[in-house]
Structures are given as structure tokens and as C-alpha cells.
Short mmCIF file of N, CA and C in Angstrom, two decimals:
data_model
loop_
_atom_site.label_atom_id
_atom_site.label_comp_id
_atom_site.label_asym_id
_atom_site.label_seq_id
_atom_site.Cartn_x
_atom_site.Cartn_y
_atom_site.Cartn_z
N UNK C 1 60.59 153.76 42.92
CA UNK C 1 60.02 152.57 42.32
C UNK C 1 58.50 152.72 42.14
N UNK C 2 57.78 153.20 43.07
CA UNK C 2 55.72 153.52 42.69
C UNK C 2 56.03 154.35 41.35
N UNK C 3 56.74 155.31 41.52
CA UNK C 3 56.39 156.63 40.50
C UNK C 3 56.61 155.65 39.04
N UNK C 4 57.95 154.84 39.04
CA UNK C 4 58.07 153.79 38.36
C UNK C 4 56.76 153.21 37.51
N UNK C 5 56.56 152.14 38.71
CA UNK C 5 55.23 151.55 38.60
C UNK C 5 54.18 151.51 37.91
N UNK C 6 53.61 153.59 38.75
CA UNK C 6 52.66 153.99 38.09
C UNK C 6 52.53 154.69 36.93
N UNK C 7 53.61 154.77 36.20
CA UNK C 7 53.89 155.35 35.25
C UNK C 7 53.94 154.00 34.24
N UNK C 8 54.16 152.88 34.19
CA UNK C 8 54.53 151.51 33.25
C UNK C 8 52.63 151.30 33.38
N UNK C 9 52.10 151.23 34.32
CA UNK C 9 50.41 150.87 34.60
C UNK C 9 49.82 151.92 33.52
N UNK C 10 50.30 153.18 33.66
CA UNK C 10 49.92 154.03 32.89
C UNK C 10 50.32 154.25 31.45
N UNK C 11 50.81 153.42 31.16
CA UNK C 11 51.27 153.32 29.37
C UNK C 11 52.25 154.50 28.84
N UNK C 12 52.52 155.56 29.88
CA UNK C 12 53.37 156.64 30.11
C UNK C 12 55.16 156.57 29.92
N UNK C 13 55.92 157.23 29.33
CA UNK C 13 57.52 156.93 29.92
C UNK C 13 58.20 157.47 30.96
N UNK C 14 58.88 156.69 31.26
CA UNK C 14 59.63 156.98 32.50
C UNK C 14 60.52 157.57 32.14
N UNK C 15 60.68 158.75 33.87
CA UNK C 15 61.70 159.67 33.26
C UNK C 15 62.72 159.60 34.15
N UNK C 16 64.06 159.28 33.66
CA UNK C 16 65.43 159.17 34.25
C UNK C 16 66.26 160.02 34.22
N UNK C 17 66.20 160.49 35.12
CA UNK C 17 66.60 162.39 35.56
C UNK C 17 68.37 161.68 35.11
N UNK C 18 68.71 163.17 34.52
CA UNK C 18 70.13 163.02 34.42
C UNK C 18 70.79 162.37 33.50
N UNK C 19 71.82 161.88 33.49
CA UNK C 19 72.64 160.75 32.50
C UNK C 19 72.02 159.45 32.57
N UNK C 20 71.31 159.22 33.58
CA UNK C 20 70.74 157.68 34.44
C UNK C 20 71.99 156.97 34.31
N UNK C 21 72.91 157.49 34.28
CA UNK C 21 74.44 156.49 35.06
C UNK C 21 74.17 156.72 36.82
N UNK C 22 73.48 157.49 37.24
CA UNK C 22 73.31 157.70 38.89
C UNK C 22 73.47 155.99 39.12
N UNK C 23 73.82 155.49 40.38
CA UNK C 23 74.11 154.00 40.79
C UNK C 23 72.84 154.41 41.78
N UNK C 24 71.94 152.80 42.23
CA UNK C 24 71.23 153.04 43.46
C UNK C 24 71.39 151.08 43.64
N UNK C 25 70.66 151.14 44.91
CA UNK C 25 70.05 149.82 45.02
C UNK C 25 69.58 149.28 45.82
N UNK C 26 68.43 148.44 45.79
CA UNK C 26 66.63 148.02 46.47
C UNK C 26 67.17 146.76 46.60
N UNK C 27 66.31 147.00 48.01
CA UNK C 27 65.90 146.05 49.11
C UNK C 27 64.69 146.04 48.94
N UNK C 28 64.46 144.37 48.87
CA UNK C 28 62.69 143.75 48.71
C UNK C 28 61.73 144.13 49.99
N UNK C 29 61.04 144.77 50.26
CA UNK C 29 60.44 145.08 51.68
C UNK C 29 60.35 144.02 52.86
N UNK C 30 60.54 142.06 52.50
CA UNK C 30 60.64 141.45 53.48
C UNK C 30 61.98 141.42 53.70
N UNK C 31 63.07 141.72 53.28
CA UNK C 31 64.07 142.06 53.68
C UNK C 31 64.56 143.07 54.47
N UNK C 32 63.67 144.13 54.11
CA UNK C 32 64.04 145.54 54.73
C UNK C 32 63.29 145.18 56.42
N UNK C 33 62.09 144.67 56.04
CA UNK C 33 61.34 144.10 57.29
C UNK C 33 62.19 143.30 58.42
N UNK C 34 62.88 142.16 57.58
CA UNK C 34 63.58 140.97 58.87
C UNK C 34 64.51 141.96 59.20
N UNK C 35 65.70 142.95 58.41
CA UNK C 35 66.62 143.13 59.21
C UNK C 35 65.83 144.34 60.46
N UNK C 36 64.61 144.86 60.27
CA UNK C 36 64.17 146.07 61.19
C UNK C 36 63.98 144.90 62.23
N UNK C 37 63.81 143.95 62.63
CA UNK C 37 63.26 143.06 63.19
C UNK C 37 64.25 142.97 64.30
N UNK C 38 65.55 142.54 63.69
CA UNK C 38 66.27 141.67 64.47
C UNK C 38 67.44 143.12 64.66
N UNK C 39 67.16 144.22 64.13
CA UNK C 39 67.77 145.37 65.23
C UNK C 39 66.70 145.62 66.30
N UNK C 40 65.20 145.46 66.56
CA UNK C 40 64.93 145.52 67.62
C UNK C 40 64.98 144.50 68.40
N UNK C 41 65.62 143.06 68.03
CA UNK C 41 65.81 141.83 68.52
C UNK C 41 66.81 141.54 69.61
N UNK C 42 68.20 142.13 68.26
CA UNK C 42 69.36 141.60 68.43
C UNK C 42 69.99 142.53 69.02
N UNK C 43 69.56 143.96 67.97
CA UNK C 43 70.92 145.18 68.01
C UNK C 43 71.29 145.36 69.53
N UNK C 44 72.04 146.37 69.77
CA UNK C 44 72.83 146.91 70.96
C UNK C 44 71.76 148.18 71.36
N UNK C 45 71.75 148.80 72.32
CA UNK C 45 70.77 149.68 72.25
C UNK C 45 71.52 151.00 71.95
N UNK C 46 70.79 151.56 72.00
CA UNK C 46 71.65 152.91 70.78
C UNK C 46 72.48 152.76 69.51
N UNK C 47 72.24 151.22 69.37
CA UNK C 47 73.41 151.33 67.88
C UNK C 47 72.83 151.72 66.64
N UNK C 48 73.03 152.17 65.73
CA UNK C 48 72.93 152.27 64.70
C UNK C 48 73.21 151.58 63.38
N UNK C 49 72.19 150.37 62.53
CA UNK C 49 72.47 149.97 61.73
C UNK C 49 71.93 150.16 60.08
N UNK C 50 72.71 149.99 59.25
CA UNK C 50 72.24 150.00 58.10
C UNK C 50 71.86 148.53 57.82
N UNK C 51 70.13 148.87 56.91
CA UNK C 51 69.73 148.07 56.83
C UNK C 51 69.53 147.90 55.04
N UNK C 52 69.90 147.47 54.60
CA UNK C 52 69.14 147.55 52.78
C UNK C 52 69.90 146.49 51.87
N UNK C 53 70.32 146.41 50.71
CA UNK C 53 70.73 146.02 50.11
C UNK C 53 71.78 146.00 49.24
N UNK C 54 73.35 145.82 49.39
CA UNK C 54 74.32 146.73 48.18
C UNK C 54 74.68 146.09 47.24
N UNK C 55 73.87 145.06 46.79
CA UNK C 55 73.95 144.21 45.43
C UNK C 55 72.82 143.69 44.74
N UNK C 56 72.53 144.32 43.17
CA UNK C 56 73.30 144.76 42.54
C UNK C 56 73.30 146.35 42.68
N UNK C 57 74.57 146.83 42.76
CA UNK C 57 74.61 148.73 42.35
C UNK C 57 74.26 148.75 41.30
N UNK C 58 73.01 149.55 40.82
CA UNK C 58 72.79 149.28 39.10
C UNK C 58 72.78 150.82 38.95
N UNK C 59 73.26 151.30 37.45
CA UNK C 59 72.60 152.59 37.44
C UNK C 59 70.98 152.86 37.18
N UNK C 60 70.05 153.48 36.73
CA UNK C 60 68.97 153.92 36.63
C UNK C 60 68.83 153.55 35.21
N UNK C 61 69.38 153.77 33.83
CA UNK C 61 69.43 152.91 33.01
C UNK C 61 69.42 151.92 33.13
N UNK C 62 70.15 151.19 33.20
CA UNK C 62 70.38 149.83 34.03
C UNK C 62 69.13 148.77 34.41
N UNK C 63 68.81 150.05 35.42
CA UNK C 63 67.32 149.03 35.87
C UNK C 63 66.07 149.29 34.96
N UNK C 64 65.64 150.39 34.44
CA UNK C 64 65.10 150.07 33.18
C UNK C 64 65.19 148.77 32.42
N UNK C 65 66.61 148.72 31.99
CA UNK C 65 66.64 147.69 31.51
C UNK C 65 66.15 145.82 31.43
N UNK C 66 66.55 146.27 33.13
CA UNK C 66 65.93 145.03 34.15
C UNK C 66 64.45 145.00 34.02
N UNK C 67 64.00 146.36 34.15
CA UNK C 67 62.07 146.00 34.24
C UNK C 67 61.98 145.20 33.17
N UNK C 68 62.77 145.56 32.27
CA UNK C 68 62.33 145.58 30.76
C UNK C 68 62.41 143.81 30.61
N UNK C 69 63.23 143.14 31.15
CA UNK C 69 63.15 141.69 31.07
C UNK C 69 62.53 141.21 32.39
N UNK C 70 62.06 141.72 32.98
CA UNK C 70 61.06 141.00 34.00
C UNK C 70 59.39 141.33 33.56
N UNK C 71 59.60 141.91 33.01
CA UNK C 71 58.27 142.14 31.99
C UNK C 71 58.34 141.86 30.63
N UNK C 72 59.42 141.36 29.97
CA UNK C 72 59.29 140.58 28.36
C UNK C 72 58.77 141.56 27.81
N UNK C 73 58.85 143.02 27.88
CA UNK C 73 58.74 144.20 26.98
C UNK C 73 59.72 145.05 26.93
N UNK C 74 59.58 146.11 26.25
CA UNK C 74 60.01 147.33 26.43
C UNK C 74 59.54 148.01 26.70
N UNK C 75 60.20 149.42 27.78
CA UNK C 75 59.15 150.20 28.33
C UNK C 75 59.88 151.48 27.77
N UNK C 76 59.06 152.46 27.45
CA UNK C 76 59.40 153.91 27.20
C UNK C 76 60.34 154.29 28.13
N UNK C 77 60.71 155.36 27.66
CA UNK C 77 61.77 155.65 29.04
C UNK C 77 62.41 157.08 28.41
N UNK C 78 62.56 158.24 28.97
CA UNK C 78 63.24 159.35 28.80
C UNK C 78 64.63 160.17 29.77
N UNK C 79 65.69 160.55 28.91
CA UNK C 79 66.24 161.11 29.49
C UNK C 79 65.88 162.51 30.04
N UNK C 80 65.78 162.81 31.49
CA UNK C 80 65.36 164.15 31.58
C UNK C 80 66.48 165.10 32.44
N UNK C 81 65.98 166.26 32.16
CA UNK C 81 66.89 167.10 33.05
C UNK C 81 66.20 167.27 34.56
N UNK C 82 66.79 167.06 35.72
CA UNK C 82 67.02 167.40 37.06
C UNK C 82 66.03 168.17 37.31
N UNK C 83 64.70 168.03 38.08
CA UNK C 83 63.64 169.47 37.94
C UNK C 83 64.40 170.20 38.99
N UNK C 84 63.97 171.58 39.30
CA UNK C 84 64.25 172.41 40.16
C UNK C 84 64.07 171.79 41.44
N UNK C 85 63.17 170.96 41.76
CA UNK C 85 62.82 170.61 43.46
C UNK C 85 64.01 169.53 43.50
N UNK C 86 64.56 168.98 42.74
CA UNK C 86 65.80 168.22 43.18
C UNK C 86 67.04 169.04 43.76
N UNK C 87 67.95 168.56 44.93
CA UNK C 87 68.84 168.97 45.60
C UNK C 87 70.06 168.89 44.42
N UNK C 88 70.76 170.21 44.42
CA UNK C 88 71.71 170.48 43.78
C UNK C 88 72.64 169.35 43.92
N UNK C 89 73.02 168.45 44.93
CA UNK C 89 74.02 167.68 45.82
C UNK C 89 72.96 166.09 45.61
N UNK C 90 72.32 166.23 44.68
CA UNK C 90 71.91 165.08 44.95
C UNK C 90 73.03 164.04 44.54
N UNK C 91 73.12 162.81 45.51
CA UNK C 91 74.04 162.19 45.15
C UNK C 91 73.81 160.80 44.26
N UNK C 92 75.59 161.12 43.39
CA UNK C 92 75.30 159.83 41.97
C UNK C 92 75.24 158.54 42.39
N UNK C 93 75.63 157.94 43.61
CA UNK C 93 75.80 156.99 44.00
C UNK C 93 74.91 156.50 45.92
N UNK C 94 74.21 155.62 45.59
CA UNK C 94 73.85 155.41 46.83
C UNK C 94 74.15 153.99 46.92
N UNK C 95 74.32 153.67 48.19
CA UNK C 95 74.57 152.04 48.33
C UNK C 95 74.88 151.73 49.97
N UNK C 96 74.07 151.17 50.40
CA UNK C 96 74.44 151.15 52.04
C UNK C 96 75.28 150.14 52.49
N UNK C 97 76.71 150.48 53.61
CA UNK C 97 77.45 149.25 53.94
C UNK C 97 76.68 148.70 55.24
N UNK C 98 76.27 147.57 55.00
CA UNK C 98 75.42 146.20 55.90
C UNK C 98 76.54 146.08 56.65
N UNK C 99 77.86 146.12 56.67
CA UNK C 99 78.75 144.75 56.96
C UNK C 99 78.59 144.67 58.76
N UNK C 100 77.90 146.00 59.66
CA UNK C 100 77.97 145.93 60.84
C UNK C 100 76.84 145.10 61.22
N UNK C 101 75.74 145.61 60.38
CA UNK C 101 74.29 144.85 60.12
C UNK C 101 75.00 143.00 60.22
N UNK C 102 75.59 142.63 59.22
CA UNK C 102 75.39 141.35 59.13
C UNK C 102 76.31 140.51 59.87
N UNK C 103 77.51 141.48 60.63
CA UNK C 103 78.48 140.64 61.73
C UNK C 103 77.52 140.44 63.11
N UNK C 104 76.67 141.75 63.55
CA UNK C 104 76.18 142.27 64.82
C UNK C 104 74.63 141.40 65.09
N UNK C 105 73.77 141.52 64.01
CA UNK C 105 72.77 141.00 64.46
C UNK C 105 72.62 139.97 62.74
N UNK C 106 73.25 139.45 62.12
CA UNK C 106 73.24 138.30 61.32
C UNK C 106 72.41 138.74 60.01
N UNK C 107 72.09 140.01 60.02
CA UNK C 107 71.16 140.39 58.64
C UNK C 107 72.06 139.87 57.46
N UNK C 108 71.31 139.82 56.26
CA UNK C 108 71.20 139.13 54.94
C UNK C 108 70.08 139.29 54.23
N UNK C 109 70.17 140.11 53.25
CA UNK C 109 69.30 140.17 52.28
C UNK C 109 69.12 139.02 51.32
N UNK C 110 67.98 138.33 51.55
CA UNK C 110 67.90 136.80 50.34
C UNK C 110 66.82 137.37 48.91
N UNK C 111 66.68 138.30 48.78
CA UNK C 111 65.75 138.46 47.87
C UNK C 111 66.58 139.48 46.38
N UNK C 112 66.92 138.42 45.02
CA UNK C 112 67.47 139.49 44.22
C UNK C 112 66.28 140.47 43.72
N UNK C 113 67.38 141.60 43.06
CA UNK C 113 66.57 142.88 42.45
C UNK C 113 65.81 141.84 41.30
N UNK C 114 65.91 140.84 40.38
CA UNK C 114 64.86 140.52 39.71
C UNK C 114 63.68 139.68 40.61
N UNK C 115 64.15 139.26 41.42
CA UNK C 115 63.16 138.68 41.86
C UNK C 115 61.78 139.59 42.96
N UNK C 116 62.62 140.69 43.25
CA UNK C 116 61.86 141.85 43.93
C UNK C 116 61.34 142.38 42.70
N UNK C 117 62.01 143.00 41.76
CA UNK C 117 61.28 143.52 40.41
C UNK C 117 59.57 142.27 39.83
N UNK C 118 59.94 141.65 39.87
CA UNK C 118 58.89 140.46 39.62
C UNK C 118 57.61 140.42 40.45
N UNK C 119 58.23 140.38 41.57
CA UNK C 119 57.56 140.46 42.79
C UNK C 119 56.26 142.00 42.77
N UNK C 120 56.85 142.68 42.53
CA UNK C 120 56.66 144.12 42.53
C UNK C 120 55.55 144.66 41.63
N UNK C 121 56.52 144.33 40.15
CA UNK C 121 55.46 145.16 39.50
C UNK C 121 54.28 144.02 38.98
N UNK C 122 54.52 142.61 39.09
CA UNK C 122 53.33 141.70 39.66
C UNK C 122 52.14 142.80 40.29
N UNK C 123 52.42 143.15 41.60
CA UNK C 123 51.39 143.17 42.61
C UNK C 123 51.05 144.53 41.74
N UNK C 124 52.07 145.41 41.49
CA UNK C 124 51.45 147.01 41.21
C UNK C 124 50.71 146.60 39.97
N UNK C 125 50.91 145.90 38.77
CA UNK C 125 50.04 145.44 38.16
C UNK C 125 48.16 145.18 38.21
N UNK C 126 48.45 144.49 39.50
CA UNK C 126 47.43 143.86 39.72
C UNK C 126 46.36 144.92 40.60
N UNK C 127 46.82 145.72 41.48
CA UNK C 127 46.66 146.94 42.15
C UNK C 127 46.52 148.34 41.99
N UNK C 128 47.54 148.43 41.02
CA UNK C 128 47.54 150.37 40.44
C UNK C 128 46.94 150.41 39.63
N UNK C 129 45.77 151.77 39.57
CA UNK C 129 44.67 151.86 38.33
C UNK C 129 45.03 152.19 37.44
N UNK C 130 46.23 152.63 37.01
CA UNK C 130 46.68 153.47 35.64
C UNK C 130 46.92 154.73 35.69
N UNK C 131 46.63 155.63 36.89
CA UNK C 131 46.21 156.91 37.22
C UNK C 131 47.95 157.31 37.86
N UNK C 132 48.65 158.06 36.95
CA UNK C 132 49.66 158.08 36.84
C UNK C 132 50.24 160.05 37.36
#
């Protein structure tokens, strides 16, 4: 999402490695924050929880698309090929299951991807020099 960012600040296109059918999906940082919270609150000790967000799964197209109406523009955008420093195995799909997260210590993500998108490139707006 910065490389994102600083690349839209920078009047530059973004480049969406691959088909950009890859699926991912963001958690607003006060979200990512309360649930770190209440595993050092709540959790069990030694447990292990996932903390993030699994709605919406968007692909990488996809969310382009989304910037693109949380900003009332269009943004450049390129299909690219995979550079060499990417892992052969990188995987098409990421998405974390909460469900132990939200039985065990009550996590819930309240913040949607537009409203984190808003949120976001608001501040990087207001913050990133263009220097891409």
C-alpha cells in the first residue's frame, strides 16, 4: 500500500505484478492495533492468533479500482511481469482466518477497505512528497 501511495503522490503508474487477479486483504492499522491489544490482554499465553482482516478478498485489479473511486479519478496502472526478487511460490491468494481471534479474545475488524482507503491515501496525500 506506501509503494501504492507513493507512486499515485508521484503522478507515476502503478505496477500490478502478474494477472492482478492475485486476491489480498487490509486491515486499517487501528484495527490491526485493538486486536494486538487484546492478544496481550485477553489471549492465552503461548497462543497464537491471527490478526487482520478477510473481507473484502479483492484482487489487485480490483483495488485499483477501489483507489480509483475513493479518489474520484483514475489512476495509471500497469500490468507487469514478476521481477526476479519476487519468490517463485509467491502466493495468489492471501486472507487470514480470525475466527479463533474473534471466539477467544472478541476481535472484530470495524473499519471497511474504503473507508481505510480514504483514510489512507487522505493522510499519504497530505504527507508524501511525491518522491516516488
Amino acid at each position: 500500500m506506501p509503494n501504492f501511495a507513493s507512486l499515485i503522490k508521484a503522478s507515476r503508474p502503478l505496477h500490478v505484478y502478474g494477472s492482478g487477479d492475485q486476491t489480498r486483504t487490509f486491515c486499517y492499522i487501528t484495527d490491526a492495533m485493538n486486536g494486538f491489544l487484546r492478544v496481550i490482554t485477553d489471549g492465552g499465553p503461548g497462543e497464537a492468533y491471527n490478526i487482520g482482516n478477510p473481507k473484502p478478498e479483492i484482487s489487485m485489479v480490483d483495488l485499483v479500482e477501489t483507489m480509483e473511486k475513493v479518489l474520484g479519478r483514475k489512476i495509471d496502472h500497469r500490468l507487469m511481469e514478476y521481477p526476479d526478487s519476487y519468490p517463485a511460490d509467491e502466493p495468489q491468494r492471501r486472507c487470514p482466518d480470525i475466527t479463533k481471534a474473534r471466539r477467544q479474545i472478541g476481535f472484530a475488524p470495524n473499519v471497511t477497505l474504503e473507508e481505510g482507503l480514504r483514510r489512507f491515501l487522505g493522510w499519504t496525500d497530505r504527507t508524501y512528497t511525491g518522491d516516488a
